[in-house]
mmCIF file of C-alpha atoms and ligand atoms in Angstrom:
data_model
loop_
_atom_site.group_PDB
_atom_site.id
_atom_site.type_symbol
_atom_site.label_atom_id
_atom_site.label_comp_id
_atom_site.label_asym_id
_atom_site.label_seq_id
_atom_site.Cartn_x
_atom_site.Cartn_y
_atom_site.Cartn_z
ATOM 1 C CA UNK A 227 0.000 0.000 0.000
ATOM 2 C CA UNK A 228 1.049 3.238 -1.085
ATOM 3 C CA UNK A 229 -0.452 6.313 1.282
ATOM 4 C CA UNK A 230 -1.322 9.439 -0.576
ATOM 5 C CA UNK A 231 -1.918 10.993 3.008
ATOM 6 C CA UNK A 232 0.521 13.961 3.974
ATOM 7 C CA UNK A 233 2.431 13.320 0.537
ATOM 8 C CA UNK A 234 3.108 16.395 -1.997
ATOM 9 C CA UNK A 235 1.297 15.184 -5.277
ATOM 10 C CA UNK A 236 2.056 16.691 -8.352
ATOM 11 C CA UNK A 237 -1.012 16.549 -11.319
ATOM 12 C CA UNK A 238 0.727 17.164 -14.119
ATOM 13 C CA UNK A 239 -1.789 18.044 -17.084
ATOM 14 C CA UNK A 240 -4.720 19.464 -13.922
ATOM 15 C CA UNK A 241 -6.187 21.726 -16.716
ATOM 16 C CA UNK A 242 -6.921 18.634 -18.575
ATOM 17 C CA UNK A 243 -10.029 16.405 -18.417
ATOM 18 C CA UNK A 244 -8.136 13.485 -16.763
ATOM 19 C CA UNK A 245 -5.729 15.655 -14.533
ATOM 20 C CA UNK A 246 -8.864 17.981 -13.215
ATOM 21 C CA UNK A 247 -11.207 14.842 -12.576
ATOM 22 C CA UNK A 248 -7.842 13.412 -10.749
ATOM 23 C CA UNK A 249 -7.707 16.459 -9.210
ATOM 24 C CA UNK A 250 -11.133 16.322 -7.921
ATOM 25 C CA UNK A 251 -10.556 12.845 -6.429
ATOM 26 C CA UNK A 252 -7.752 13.220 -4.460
ATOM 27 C CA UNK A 253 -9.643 16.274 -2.063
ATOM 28 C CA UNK A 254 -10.340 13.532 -0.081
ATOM 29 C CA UNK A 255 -6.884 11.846 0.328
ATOM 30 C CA UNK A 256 -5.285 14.437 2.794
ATOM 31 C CA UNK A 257 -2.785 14.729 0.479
ATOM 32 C CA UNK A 258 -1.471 17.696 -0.615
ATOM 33 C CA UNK A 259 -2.477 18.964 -4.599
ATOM 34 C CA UNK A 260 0.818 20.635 -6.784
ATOM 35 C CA UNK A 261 -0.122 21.645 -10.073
ATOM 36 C CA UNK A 262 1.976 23.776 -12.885
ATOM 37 C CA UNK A 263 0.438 26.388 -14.751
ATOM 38 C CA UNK A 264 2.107 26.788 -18.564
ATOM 39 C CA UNK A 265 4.040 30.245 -16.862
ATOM 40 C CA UNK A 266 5.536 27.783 -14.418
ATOM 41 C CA UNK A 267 6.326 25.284 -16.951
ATOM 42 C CA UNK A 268 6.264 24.423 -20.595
ATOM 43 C CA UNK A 269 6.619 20.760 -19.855
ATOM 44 C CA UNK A 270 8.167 20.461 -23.463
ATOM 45 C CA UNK A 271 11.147 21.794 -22.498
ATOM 46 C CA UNK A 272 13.448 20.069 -19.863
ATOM 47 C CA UNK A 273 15.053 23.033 -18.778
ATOM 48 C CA UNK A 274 11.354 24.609 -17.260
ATOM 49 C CA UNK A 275 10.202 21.380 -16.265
ATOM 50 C CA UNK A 276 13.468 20.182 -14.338
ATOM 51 C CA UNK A 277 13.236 23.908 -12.524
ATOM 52 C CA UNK A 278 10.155 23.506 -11.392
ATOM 53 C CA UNK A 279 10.909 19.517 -10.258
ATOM 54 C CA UNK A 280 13.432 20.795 -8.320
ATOM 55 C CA UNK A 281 11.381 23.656 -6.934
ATOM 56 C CA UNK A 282 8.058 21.773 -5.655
ATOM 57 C CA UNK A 283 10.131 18.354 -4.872
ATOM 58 C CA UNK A 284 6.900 16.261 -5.138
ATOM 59 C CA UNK A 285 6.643 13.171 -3.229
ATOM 60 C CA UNK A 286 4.036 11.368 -6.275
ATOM 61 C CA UNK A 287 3.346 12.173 -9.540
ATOM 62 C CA UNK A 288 0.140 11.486 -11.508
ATOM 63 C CA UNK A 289 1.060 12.398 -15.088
ATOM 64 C CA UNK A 290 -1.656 12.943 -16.995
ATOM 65 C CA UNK A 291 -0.433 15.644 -19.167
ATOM 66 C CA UNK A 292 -0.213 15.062 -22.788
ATOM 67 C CA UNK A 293 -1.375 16.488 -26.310
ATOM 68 C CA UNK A 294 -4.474 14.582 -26.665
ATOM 69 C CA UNK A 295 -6.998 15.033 -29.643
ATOM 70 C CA UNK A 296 -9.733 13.216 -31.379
ATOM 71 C CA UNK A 297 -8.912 10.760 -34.765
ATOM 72 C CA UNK A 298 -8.844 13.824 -36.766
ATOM 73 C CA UNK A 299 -6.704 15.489 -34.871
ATOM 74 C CA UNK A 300 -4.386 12.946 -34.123
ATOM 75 C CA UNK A 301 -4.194 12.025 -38.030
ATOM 76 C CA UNK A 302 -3.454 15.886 -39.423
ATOM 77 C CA UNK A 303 -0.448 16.975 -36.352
ATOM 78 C CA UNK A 304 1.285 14.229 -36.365
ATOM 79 C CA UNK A 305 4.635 15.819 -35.574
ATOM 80 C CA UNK A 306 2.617 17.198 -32.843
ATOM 81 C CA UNK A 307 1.419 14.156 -31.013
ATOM 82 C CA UNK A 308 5.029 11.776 -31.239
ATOM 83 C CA UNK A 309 7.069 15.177 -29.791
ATOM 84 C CA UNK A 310 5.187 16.906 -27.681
ATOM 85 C CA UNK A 311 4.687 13.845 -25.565
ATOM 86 C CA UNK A 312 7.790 12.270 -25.378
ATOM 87 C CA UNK A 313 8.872 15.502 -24.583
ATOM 88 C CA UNK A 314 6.656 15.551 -22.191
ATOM 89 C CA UNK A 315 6.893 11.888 -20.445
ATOM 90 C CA UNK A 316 10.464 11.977 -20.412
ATOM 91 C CA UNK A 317 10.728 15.191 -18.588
ATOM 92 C CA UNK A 318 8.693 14.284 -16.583
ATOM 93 C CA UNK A 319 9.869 10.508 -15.528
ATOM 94 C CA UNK A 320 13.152 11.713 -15.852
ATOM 95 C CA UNK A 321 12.670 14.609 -13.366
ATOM 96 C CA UNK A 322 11.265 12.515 -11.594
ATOM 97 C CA UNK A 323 13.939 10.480 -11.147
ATOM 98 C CA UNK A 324 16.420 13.297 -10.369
ATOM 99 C CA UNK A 325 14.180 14.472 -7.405
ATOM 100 C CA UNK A 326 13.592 11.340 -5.698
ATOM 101 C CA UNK A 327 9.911 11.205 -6.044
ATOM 102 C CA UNK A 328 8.648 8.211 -4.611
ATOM 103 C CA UNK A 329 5.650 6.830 -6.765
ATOM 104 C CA UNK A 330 4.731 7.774 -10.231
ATOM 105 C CA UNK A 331 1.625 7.137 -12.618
ATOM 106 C CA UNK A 332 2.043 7.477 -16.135
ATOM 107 C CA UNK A 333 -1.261 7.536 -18.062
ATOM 108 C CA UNK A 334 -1.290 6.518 -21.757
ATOM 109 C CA UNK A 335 -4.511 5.107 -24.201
ATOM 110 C CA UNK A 336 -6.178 2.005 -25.638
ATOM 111 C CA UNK A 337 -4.562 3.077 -28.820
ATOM 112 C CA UNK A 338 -1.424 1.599 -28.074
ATOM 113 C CA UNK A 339 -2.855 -1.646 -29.389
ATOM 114 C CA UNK A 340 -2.266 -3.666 -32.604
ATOM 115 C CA UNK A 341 -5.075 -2.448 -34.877
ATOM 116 C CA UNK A 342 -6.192 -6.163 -35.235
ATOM 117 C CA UNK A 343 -5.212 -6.923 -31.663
ATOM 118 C CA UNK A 344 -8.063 -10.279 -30.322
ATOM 119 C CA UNK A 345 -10.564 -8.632 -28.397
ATOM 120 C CA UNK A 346 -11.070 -8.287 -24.965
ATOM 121 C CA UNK A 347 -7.419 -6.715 -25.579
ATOM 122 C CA UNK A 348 -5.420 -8.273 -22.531
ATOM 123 C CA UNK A 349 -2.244 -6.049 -21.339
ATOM 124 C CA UNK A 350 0.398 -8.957 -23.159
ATOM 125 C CA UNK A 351 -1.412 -7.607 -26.456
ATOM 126 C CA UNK A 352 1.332 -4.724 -26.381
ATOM 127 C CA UNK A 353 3.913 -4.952 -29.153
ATOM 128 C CA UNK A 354 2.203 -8.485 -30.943
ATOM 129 C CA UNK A 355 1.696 -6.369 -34.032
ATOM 130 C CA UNK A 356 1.155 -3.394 -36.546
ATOM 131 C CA UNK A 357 -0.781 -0.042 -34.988
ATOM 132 C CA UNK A 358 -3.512 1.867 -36.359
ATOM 133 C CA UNK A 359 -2.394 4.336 -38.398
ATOM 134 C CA UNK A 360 -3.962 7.058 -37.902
ATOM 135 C CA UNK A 361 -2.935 7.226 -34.114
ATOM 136 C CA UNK A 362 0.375 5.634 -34.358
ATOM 137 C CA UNK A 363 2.024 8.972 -33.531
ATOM 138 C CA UNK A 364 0.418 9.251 -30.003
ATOM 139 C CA UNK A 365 0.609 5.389 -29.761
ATOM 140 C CA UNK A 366 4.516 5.294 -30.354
ATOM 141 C CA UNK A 367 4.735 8.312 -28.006
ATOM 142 C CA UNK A 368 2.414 6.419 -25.124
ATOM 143 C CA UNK A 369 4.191 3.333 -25.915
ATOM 144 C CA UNK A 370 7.899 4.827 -25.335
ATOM 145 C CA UNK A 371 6.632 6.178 -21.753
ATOM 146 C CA UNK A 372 5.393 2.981 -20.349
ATOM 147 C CA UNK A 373 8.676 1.272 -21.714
ATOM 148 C CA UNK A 374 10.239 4.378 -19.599
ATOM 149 C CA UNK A 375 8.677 3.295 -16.344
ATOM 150 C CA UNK A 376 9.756 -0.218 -16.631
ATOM 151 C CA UNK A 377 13.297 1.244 -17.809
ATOM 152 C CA UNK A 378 13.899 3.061 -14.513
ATOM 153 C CA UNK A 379 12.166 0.522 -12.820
ATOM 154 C CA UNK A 380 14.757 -1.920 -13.915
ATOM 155 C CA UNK A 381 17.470 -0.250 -13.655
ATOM 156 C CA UNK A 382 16.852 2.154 -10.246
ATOM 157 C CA UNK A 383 14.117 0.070 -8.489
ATOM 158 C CA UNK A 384 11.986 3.281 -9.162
ATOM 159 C CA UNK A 385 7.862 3.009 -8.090
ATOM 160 C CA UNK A 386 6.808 4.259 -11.471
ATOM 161 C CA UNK A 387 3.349 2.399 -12.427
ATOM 162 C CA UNK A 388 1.161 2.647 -16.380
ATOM 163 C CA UNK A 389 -2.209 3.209 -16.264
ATOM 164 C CA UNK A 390 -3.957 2.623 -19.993
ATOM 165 C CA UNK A 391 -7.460 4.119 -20.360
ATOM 166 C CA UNK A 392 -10.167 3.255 -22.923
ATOM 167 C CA UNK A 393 -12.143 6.004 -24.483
ATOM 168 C CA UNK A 394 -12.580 8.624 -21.893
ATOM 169 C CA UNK A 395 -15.297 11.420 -21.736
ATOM 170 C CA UNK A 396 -16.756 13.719 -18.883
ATOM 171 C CA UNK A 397 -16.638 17.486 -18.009
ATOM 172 C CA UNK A 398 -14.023 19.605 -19.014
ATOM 173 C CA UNK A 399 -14.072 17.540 -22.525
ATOM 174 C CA UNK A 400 -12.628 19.666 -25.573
ATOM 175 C CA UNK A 401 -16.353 20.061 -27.573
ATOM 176 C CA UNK A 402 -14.595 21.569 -30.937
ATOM 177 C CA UNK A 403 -15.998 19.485 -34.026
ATOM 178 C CA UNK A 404 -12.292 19.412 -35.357
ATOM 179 C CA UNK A 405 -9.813 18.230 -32.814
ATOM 180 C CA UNK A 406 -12.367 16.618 -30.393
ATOM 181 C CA UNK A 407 -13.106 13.157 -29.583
ATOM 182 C CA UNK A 408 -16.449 11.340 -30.740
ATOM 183 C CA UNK A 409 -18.555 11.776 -27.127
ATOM 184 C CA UNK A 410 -18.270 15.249 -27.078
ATOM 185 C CA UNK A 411 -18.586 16.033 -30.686
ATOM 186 C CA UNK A 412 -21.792 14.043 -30.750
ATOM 187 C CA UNK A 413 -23.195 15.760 -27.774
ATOM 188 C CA UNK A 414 -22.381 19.451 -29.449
ATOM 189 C CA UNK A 415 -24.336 18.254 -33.082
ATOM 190 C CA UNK A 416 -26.992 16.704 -31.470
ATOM 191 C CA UNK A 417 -27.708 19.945 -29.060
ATOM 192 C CA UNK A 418 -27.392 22.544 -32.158
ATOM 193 C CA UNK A 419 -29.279 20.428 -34.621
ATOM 194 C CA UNK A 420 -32.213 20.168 -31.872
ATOM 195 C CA UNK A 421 -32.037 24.144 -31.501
ATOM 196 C CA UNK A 422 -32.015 24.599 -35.082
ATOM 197 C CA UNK A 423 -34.445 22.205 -35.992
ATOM 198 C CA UNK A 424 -32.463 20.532 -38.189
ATOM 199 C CA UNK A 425 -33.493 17.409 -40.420
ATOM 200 C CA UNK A 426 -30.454 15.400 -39.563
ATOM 201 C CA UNK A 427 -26.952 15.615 -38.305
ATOM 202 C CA UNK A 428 -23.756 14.121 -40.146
ATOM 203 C CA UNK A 429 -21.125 11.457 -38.183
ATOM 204 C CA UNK A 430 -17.571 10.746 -39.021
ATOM 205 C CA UNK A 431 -17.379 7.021 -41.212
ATOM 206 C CA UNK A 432 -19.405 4.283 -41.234
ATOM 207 C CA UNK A 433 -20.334 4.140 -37.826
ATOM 208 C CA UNK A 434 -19.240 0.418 -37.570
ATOM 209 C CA UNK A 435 -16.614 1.185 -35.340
ATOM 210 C CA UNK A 436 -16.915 -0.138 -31.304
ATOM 211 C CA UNK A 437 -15.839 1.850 -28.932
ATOM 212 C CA UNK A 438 -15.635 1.257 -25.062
ATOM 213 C CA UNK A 439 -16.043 4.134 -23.220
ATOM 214 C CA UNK A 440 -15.545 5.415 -19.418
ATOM 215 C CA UNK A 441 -16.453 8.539 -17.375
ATOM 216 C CA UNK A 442 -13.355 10.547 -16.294
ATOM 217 C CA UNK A 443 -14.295 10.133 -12.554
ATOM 218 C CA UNK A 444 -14.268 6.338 -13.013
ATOM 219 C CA UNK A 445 -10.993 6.847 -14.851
ATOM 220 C CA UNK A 446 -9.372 9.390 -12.270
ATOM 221 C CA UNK A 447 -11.288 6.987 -9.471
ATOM 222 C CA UNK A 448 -9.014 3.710 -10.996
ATOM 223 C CA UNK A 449 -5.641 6.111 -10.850
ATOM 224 C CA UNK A 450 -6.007 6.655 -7.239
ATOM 225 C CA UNK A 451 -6.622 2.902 -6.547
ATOM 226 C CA UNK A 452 -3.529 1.994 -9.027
ATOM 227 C CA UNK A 453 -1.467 4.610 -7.041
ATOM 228 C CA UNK A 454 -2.056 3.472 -3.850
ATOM 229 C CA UNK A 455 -2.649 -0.861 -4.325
ATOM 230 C CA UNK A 456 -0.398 -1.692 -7.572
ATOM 231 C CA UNK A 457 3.570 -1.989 -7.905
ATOM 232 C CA UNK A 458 4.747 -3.890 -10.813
ATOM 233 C CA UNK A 459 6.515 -3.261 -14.713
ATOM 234 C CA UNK A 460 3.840 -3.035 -17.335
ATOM 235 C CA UNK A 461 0.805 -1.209 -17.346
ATOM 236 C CA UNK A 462 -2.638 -1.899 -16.643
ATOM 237 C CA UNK A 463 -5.910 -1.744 -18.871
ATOM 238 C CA UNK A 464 -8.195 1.103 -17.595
ATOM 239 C CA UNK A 465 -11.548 0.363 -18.726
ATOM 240 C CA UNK A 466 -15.620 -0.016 -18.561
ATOM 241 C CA UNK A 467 -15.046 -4.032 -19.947
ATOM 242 C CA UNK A 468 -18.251 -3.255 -22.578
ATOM 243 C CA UNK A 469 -18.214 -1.514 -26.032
ATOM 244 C CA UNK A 470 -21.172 -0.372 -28.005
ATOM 245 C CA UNK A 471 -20.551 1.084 -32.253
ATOM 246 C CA UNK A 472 -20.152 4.707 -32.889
ATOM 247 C CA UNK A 473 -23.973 4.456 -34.643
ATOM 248 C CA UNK A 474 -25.364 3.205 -31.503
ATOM 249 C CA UNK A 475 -23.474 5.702 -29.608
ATOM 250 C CA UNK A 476 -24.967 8.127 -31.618
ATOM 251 C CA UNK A 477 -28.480 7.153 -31.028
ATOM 252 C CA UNK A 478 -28.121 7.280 -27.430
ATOM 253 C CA UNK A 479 -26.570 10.911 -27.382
ATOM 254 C CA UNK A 480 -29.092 12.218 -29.662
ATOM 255 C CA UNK A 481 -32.063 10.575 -27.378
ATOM 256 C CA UNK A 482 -30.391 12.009 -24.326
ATOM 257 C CA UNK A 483 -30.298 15.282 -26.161
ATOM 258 C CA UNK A 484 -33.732 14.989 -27.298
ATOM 259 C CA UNK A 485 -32.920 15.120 -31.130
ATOM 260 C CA UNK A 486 -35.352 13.155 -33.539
ATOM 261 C CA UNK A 487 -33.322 13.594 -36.804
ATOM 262 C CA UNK A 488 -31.788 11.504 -39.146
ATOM 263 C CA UNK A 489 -28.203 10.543 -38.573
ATOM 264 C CA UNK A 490 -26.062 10.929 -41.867
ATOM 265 C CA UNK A 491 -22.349 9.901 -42.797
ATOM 266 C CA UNK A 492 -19.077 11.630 -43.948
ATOM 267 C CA UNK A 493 -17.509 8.596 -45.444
ATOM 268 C CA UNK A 494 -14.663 11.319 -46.194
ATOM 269 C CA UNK A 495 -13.499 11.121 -42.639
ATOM 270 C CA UNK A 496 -11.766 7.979 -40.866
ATOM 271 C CA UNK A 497 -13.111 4.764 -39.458
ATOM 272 C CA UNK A 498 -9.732 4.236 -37.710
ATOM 273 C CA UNK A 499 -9.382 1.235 -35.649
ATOM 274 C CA UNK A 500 -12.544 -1.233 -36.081
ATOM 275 C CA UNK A 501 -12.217 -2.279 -32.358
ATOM 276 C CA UNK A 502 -10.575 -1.595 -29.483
ATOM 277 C CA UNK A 503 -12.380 -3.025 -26.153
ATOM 278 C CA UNK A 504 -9.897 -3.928 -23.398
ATOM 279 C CA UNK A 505 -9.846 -6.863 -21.041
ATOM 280 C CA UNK A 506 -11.004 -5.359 -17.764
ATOM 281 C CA UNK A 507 -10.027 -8.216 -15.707
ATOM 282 C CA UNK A 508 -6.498 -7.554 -14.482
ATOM 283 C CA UNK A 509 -8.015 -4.024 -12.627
ATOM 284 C CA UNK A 510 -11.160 -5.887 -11.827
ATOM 285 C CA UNK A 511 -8.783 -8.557 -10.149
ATOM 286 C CA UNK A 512 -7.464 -6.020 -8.091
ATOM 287 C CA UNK A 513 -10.606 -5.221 -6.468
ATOM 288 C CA UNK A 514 -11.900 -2.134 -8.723
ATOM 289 C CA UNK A 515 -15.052 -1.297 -10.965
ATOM 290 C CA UNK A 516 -16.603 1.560 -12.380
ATOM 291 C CA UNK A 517 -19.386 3.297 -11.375
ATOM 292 C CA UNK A 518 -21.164 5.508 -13.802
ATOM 293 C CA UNK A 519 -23.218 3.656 -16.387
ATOM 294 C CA UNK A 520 -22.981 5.154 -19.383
ATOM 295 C CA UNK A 521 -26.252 6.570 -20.300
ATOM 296 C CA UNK A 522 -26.190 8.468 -16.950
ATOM 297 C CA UNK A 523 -22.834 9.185 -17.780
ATOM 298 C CA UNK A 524 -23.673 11.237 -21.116
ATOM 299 C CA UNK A 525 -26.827 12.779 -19.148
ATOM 300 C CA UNK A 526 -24.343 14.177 -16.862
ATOM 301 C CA UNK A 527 -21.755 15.607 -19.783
ATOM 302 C CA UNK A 528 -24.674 17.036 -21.613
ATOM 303 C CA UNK A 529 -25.920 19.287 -18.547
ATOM 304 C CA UNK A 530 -22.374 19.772 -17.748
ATOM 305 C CA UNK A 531 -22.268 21.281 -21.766
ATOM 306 C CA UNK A 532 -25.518 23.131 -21.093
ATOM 307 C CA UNK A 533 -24.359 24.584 -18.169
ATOM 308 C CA UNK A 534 -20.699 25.806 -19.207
ATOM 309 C CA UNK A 535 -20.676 25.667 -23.123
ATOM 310 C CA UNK A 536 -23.717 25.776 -24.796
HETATM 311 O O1 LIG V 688 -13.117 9.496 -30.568
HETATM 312 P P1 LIG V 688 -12.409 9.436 -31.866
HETATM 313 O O2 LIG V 688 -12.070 10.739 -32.491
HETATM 314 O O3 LIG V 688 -11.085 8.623 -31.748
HETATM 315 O O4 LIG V 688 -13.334 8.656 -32.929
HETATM 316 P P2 LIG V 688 -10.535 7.097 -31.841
HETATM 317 C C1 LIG V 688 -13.953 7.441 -32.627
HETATM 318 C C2 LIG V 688 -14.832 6.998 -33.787
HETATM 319 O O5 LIG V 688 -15.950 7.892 -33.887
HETATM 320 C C3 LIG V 688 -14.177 6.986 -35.155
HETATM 321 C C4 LIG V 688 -16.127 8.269 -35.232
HETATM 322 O O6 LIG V 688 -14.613 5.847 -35.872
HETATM 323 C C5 LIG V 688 -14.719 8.247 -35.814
HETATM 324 O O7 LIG V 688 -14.740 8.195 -37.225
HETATM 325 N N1 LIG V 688 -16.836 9.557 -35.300
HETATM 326 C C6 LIG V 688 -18.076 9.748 -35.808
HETATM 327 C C7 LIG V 688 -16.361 10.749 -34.905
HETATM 328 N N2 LIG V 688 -18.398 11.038 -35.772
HETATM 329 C C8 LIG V 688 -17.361 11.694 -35.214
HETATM 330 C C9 LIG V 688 -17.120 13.064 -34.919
HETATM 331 O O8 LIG V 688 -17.929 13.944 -35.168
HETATM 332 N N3 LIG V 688 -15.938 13.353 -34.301
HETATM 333 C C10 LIG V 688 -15.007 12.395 -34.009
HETATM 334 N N4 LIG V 688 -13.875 12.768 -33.393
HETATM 335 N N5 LIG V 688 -15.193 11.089 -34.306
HETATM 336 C C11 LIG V 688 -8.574 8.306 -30.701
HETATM 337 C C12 LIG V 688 -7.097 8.348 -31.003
HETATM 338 O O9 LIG V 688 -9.043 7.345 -31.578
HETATM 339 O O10 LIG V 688 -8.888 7.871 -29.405
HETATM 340 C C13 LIG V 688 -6.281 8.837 -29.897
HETATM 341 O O11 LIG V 688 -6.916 9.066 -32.196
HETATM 342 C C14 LIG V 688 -6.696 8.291 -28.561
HETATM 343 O O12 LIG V 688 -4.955 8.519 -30.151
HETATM 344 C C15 LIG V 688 -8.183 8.403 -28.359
HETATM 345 O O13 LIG V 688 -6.289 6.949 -28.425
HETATM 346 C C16 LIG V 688 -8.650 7.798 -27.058
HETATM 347 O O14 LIG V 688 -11.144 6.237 -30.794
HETATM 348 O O15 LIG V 688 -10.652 6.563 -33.218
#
């Protein structure tokens, strides 16, 4: 066991979705909550980030900063997403490192499987064949930071711990229709095609696709646990264990929304991977499940969007 009580934890990426929900958990872990604003630290650069490493001297780490993006995104910068976060992770685990900080959670994504990887994906999946290329920027990147962790793990005995989430959405998401993720880009059509009355609304691809997904304070909820229970190399699958296809995804936003219309498709725009539902049992078997079913889930992100962006 691993107390977060009286320890200095350092969120890297708190602005984020993950690293605010994080945030958010750990008020009740009498711990206290470092974070870096971009003045502090551009974590891109060594120089800044080692300052400010050696400045706070955190006792944990959860680092769940990263440039993060939907398939779009992640398919048109991808110079962006491979050096921005290895930049990023290896300032960070390095830093780490050089200021003795005594646990650290790296957080990476489901897309660091083979595209054709057999489904439930189990953690041993890693590295058993060819990635999906229109993420294999951020997977290489995500990839290179969990082999990181086990690095200084083997070599210094260092407590650094991977944590791989599925699909993630909650409050906070980024709701722009070109860099954003599916949840929150189907939420923001739905919503302005209901206002405007509009006879239908228009999805990325077939809408084949299956997609697991999980609420951010499930995901953040899992971190904690992992942080506090789990010591070993590797990384471990951070998931809901169920999948549904981007068309049925679709119909449930647009019911929660209240929005009738037809649902159309930009066959223009990617599929990307066909699949990507991770084996849940290795968290499960270490006495964790979510919590937030996923219709109440998007009910929850939709008032959130009423509330703050609509
Ligand atoms: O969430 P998403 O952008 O990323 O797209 P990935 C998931 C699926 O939803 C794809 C479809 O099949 C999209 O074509 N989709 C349908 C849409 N309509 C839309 C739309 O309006 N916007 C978006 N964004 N998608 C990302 C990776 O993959 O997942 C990252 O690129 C990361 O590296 C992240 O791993 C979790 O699930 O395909």
């Amino acid at each position: 066991m691993y107390s977060l009580s009286g320890k200095r934890v350092w969120v890297a990426g708190h602005r984020g979705m993950v690293g605010s929900a994080i945030v958010r958990r750990l008020a009740v872990e009498g711990c206290e909550v470092l974070t870096a604003s971009r003045q502090d630290a551009d974590l891109r650069n060594q120089a800044e980030t080692t300052a400010w490493m050696d400045k706070t001297r955190p006792d944990a780490v959860f680092l769940a900063a990263a440039k993060v993006g939907g398939i779009l995104a992640n398919d048109t910068y991808p110079a962006d997403f491979l050096y921005d976060n290895l930049m990023i992770e290896a300032n960070i685990i390095n830093g780490a490192h050089r200021v003795g900080v005594e646990k650290l959670m790296f957080l990476g994504s489901s897309c660091i499987y083979p595209k054709f990887a057999p489904q439930p994906i189990t953690e041993d999946a890693l590295l058993t064949g060819t990635l999906e290329p229109t993420n294999e920027w951020y997977a290489i990147a995500k990839i290179a930071g969990i082999k990181l962790c086990d690095a200084f793990r083997k070599q210094h005995d260092s407590d650094y711990i991977s944590g791989m989430p599925t699909n993630l959405y909650g409050p906070g998401d980024n709701f722009d229709l070109n860099s954003s993720h599916v949840m929150p880009a189907l939420i923001r059509k739905a919503h302005e095609a209901k206002l405007a009355g509009a006879a239908s609304i228009t999805i990325w691809g077939t809408g084949t696709p299956r997609r697991e997904f999980l609420h951010v304070d499930d995901c953040a909820d899992a971190c904690v646990h992992l942080m506090k229970t789990h010591s070993a190399p590797g990384h471990v699958n951070i998931g809901s264990g169920e999948d549904v296809t981007i068309l049925e995804l679709t119909q449930m936003v647009c019911d929660v929304v209240g929005y009738k219309g037809e649902i159309e498709h930009d066959l223009s725009k990617p599929d990307g991977t066909p699949r990507k539902l991770m084996s849940a049992d290795k968290l499960r078997g270490m006495g964790w499940t979510p919590q937030v079913e996923l219709r109440d889930g998007i009910s929850a992100v939709y008032r959130w969007f009423l509330d703050n962006k609509a």
